[in-house]
Amino acid sequence: MSTSLTVTNLCKQFEHRVVLRNVSFSVANGHALVVTGPNGSGKTTLMRILSGLMLPTSGAASLEIDGTVVDFDERRREVGFVTPEVHVYPELTPVENLKFFHTVRGLEWDEAEAAHWLRRVGLDARRDDPVGNFSSGMKQRVKLICALAHHPSLLLLDEPGANLDERGRESLSGMVEIQRKRGMTIIATNDPKELTLGDEIVALRA
C-alpha cells in the first residue's frame, strides 16, 4: 500500500489571530517528519488539522492511499493521534481502552493483537488494572498503543515523550520504526531526543 500526505499553503486563523501561515510540506510512505517551533507557533493546531479534527482557514492537507484521496469520514480510520488533549479512560483497563477505540473506529476487535501491543510496551502484567491507577508515563504508553494498534496510514504524535520514562521512550522509538513499514509519522516536538526520530524537520514560527 502506498500512502502520502501533501500539505499546501495551509493557513489557520482564529478571529484576528493567524496561527498558521502558508505551511507546505509533503511526507511519503515509510518516512517520519518532525515539526518544531516555539510555543504558540501552531504545532498542535497543525496536528489537529491533519487528523481531521479541525478545518483549515485556507489551503489543503491531502492524505492519499494508493492514489485515492481519503475523505473526512474515512480519515479517522486511517489516522492514529496521540495528543495531550486526548485522554484514555481511567476507569477502564488497558485492554478495555483499546477495545473502545477500536469500536469507535468501526474496526473488528482482536484479543491476540491487543495482547501483542501490551507486551511491546511492557504493560501485559497490568492488562486488567484500571488505567487510573497507572503512573503518567504508563498512561502515555497506553495512549501510544491506542493510536497505533489499528495500523493507521498516518501516525500523528503531539509531544509524545511527555511524561515518558526510559522504557516508554524505547517503546516510542520502536513504534516509529514499526510505522515506517506501514505508512507515515509526523511528530510535533521540541525535545532534542525526539528530533532524531524524523527524516526531515519542518520549523514553524510564532
CSV table of C-alpha atoms in Angstrom, one decimal:
chain,number,residue,atom,x,y,z
A,1,MET,CA,0.0,0.0,0.0
A,2,SER,CA,1.3,3.4,-1.0
A,3,THR,CA,0.5,6.4,1.2
A,4,SER,CA,1.4,10.1,1.0
A,5,LEU,CA,0.5,13.4,2.7
A,6,THR,CA,0.7,16.7,0.9
A,7,VAL,CA,0.2,20.0,2.8
A,8,THR,CA,-0.2,23.0,0.6
A,9,ASN,CA,-0.3,26.7,1.7
A,10,LEU,CA,-2.1,25.7,4.9
A,11,CYS,CA,-3.4,28.6,6.9
A,12,LYS,CA,-5.4,28.8,10.1
A,13,GLN,CA,-6.8,32.0,11.7
A,14,PHE,CA,-8.8,32.4,14.9
A,15,GLU,CA,-10.7,35.7,14.6
A,16,HIS,CA,-7.9,38.2,14.1
A,17,ARG,CA,-5.0,35.9,15.1
A,18,VAL,CA,-3.1,34.0,12.5
A,19,VAL,CA,-1.8,30.7,13.9
A,20,LEU,CA,-0.6,29.0,10.7
A,21,ARG,CA,0.5,30.9,7.6
A,22,ASN,CA,1.2,29.2,4.2
A,23,VAL,CA,2.6,25.9,5.7
A,24,SER,CA,3.6,23.5,2.9
A,25,PHE,CA,5.4,20.1,3.1
A,26,SER,CA,5.0,16.5,2.0
A,27,VAL,CA,5.6,13.1,3.6
A,28,ALA,CA,5.9,9.9,1.7
A,29,ASN,CA,5.3,6.3,2.7
A,30,GLY,CA,7.9,4.9,5.1
A,31,HIS,CA,9.1,8.3,6.3
A,32,ALA,CA,8.8,10.3,9.5
A,33,LEU,CA,8.8,14.1,9.7
A,34,VAL,CA,9.3,16.3,12.8
A,35,VAL,CA,7.5,19.6,13.3
A,36,THR,CA,9.2,22.0,15.7
A,37,GLY,CA,8.6,25.6,16.8
A,38,PRO,CA,8.2,27.7,19.9
A,39,ASN,CA,5.0,27.8,22.0
A,40,GLY,CA,2.3,29.5,20.0
A,41,SER,CA,3.7,28.6,16.6
A,42,GLY,CA,0.8,26.3,15.8
A,43,LYS,CA,2.2,22.8,16.2
A,44,THR,CA,-0.9,21.4,17.9
A,45,THR,CA,-3.3,23.3,15.6
A,46,LEU,CA,-1.4,21.8,12.6
A,47,MET,CA,-1.8,18.3,14.1
A,48,ARG,CA,-5.5,18.7,14.7
A,49,ILE,CA,-6.0,19.8,11.1
A,50,LEU,CA,-4.0,16.8,9.8
A,51,SER,CA,-6.1,14.5,12.0
A,52,GLY,CA,-9.3,15.8,10.6
A,53,LEU,CA,-10.5,17.3,13.9
A,54,MET,CA,-10.2,20.9,12.6
A,55,LEU,CA,-10.6,22.5,9.3
A,56,PRO,CA,-8.0,25.0,7.9
A,57,THR,CA,-9.0,28.5,7.0
A,58,SER,CA,-7.4,28.0,3.6
A,59,GLY,CA,-5.0,25.6,1.9
A,60,ALA,CA,-5.2,21.8,1.9
A,61,ALA,CA,-3.9,18.7,3.7
A,62,SER,CA,-4.4,15.8,1.3
A,63,LEU,CA,-4.0,12.2,2.5
A,64,GLU,CA,-3.8,9.7,-0.3
A,65,ILE,CA,-3.8,5.9,-0.2
A,66,ASP,CA,-2.9,4.2,-3.5
A,67,GLY,CA,-3.6,7.4,-5.4
A,68,THR,CA,-7.1,7.9,-3.9
A,69,VAL,CA,-7.7,10.9,-1.6
A,70,VAL,CA,-9.1,9.9,1.8
A,71,ASP,CA,-12.3,11.8,2.6
A,72,PHE,CA,-13.1,13.3,6.0
A,73,ASP,CA,-15.3,10.4,7.2
A,74,GLU,CA,-12.7,7.8,6.4
A,75,ARG,CA,-9.7,9.8,7.9
A,76,ARG,CA,-10.4,8.7,11.5
A,77,ARG,CA,-9.8,5.1,10.4
A,78,GLU,CA,-6.5,6.0,8.7
A,79,VAL,CA,-5.1,8.3,11.3
A,80,GLY,CA,-3.7,7.5,14.8
A,81,PHE,CA,-3.3,10.5,17.0
A,82,VAL,CA,-1.5,10.9,20.3
A,83,THR,CA,-2.0,14.4,21.9
A,84,PRO,CA,-2.3,15.8,25.4
A,85,GLU,CA,-5.9,16.7,24.6
A,86,VAL,CA,-6.9,13.1,24.0
A,87,HIS,CA,-7.2,11.0,27.2
A,88,VAL,CA,-7.6,7.3,28.0
A,89,TYR,CA,-10.4,6.4,30.3
A,90,PRO,CA,-9.1,5.9,33.9
A,91,GLU,CA,-11.9,3.6,34.9
A,92,LEU,CA,-11.1,1.2,32.1
A,93,THR,CA,-8.2,-1.3,31.8
A,94,PRO,CA,-5.6,-1.0,29.0
A,95,VAL,CA,-7.5,-3.8,27.1
A,96,GLU,CA,-10.8,-2.1,27.6
A,97,ASN,CA,-9.4,1.2,26.3
A,98,LEU,CA,-8.0,-0.5,23.2
A,99,LYS,CA,-11.3,-2.1,22.6
A,100,PHE,CA,-13.2,1.2,23.0
A,101,PHE,CA,-11.0,3.0,20.4
A,102,HIS,CA,-11.4,0.1,18.0
A,103,THR,CA,-15.1,0.2,18.3
A,104,VAL,CA,-15.2,4.0,17.8
A,105,ARG,CA,-13.3,3.5,14.5
A,106,GLY,CA,-15.7,0.7,13.4
A,107,LEU,CA,-13.0,-1.9,13.5
A,108,GLU,CA,-13.0,-5.6,14.5
A,109,TRP,CA,-11.6,-6.5,17.9
A,110,ASP,CA,-8.6,-8.8,18.0
A,111,GLU,CA,-7.7,-10.0,21.5
A,112,ALA,CA,-4.4,-11.6,20.4
A,113,GLU,CA,-3.2,-8.4,18.8
A,114,ALA,CA,-4.2,-6.4,21.9
A,115,ALA,CA,-2.0,-8.7,24.0
A,116,HIS,CA,0.8,-8.2,21.5
A,117,TRP,CA,0.7,-4.4,21.9
A,118,LEU,CA,0.6,-4.6,25.7
A,119,ARG,CA,3.7,-6.8,25.7
A,120,ARG,CA,5.5,-4.3,23.4
A,121,VAL,CA,5.1,-1.5,25.9
A,122,GLY,CA,5.6,-3.7,29.0
A,123,LEU,CA,2.1,-3.5,30.3
A,124,ASP,CA,1.0,-7.1,29.8
A,125,ALA,CA,1.2,-7.7,33.6
A,126,ARG,CA,-1.2,-4.7,34.2
A,127,ARG,CA,-3.7,-5.6,31.5
A,128,ASP,CA,-6.6,-6.0,34.0
A,129,ASP,CA,-5.8,-3.0,36.2
A,130,PRO,CA,-7.7,0.3,35.8
A,131,VAL,CA,-5.6,2.9,33.9
A,132,GLY,CA,-6.5,5.4,36.7
A,133,ASN,CA,-4.0,3.6,38.9
A,134,PHE,CA,-1.1,4.0,36.4
A,135,SER,CA,1.7,6.5,36.5
A,136,SER,CA,1.6,9.3,33.9
A,137,GLY,CA,4.3,7.5,31.9
A,138,MET,CA,2.3,4.3,31.8
A,139,LYS,CA,-0.8,6.2,30.7
A,140,GLN,CA,1.1,7.7,27.9
A,141,ARG,CA,2.2,4.2,26.8
A,142,VAL,CA,-1.5,3.2,26.7
A,143,LYS,CA,-2.2,6.2,24.5
A,144,LEU,CA,0.5,5.2,22.2
A,145,ILE,CA,-0.8,1.7,21.6
A,146,CYS,CA,-4.4,3.0,21.3
A,147,ALA,CA,-3.2,5.2,18.4
A,148,LEU,CA,-1.1,2.5,16.6
A,149,ALA,CA,-3.0,-0.8,17.2
A,150,HIS,CA,-5.4,-0.2,14.3
A,151,HIS,CA,-2.5,0.1,11.8
A,152,PRO,CA,-3.0,3.7,10.7
A,153,SER,CA,-1.7,5.0,7.4
A,154,LEU,CA,-0.7,8.3,9.2
A,155,LEU,CA,0.5,8.4,12.8
A,156,LEU,CA,0.4,11.8,14.5
A,157,LEU,CA,2.4,12.3,17.7
A,158,ASP,CA,2.0,15.6,19.5
A,159,GLU,CA,4.6,15.9,22.2
A,160,PRO,CA,4.7,12.1,22.6
A,161,GLY,CA,7.6,12.0,25.0
A,162,ALA,CA,5.7,13.9,27.7
A,163,ASN,CA,5.8,12.0,31.0
A,164,LEU,CA,7.5,9.0,29.4
A,165,ASP,CA,10.2,7.1,31.4
A,166,GLU,CA,13.1,5.4,29.7
A,167,ARG,CA,11.1,2.3,28.9
A,168,GLY,CA,8.4,4.5,27.4
A,169,ARG,CA,10.9,6.3,25.2
A,170,GLU,CA,12.2,3.0,23.9
A,171,SER,CA,8.6,2.0,23.1
A,172,LEU,CA,8.1,5.3,21.3
A,173,SER,CA,11.2,4.8,19.1
A,174,GLY,CA,10.2,1.3,18.3
A,175,MET,CA,6.7,2.3,17.3
A,176,VAL,CA,8.0,5.0,14.9
A,177,GLU,CA,10.1,2.2,13.3
A,178,ILE,CA,7.1,-0.1,13.1
A,179,GLN,CA,5.1,2.7,11.4
A,180,ARG,CA,7.7,3.1,8.7
A,181,LYS,CA,6.7,-0.3,7.4
A,182,ARG,CA,3.0,0.7,7.2
A,183,GLY,CA,2.8,4.4,6.4
A,184,MET,CA,3.9,7.8,7.7
A,185,THR,CA,4.6,9.5,11.0
A,186,ILE,CA,4.5,13.2,11.9
A,187,ILE,CA,6.0,14.2,15.3
A,188,ALA,CA,5.4,17.6,16.9
A,189,THR,CA,8.1,18.2,19.4
A,190,ASN,CA,10.9,20.4,20.7
A,191,ASP,CA,12.6,17.6,22.6
A,192,PRO,CA,16.1,17.1,21.3
A,193,LYS,CA,15.9,13.4,21.8
A,194,GLU,CA,12.8,13.2,19.6
A,195,LEU,CA,14.2,15.3,16.8
A,196,THR,CA,16.3,12.3,15.7
A,197,LEU,CA,13.2,10.2,15.1
A,198,GLY,CA,12.4,12.1,11.9
A,199,ASP,CA,14.0,12.1,8.4
A,200,GLU,CA,13.2,15.8,7.9
A,201,ILE,CA,12.3,18.7,10.1
A,202,VAL,CA,9.7,21.5,9.5
A,203,ALA,CA,10.2,24.5,11.7
A,204,LEU,CA,7.2,26.7,12.4
A,205,ARG,CA,7.5,30.3,13.5
A,206,ALA,CA,5.4,32.0,16.2
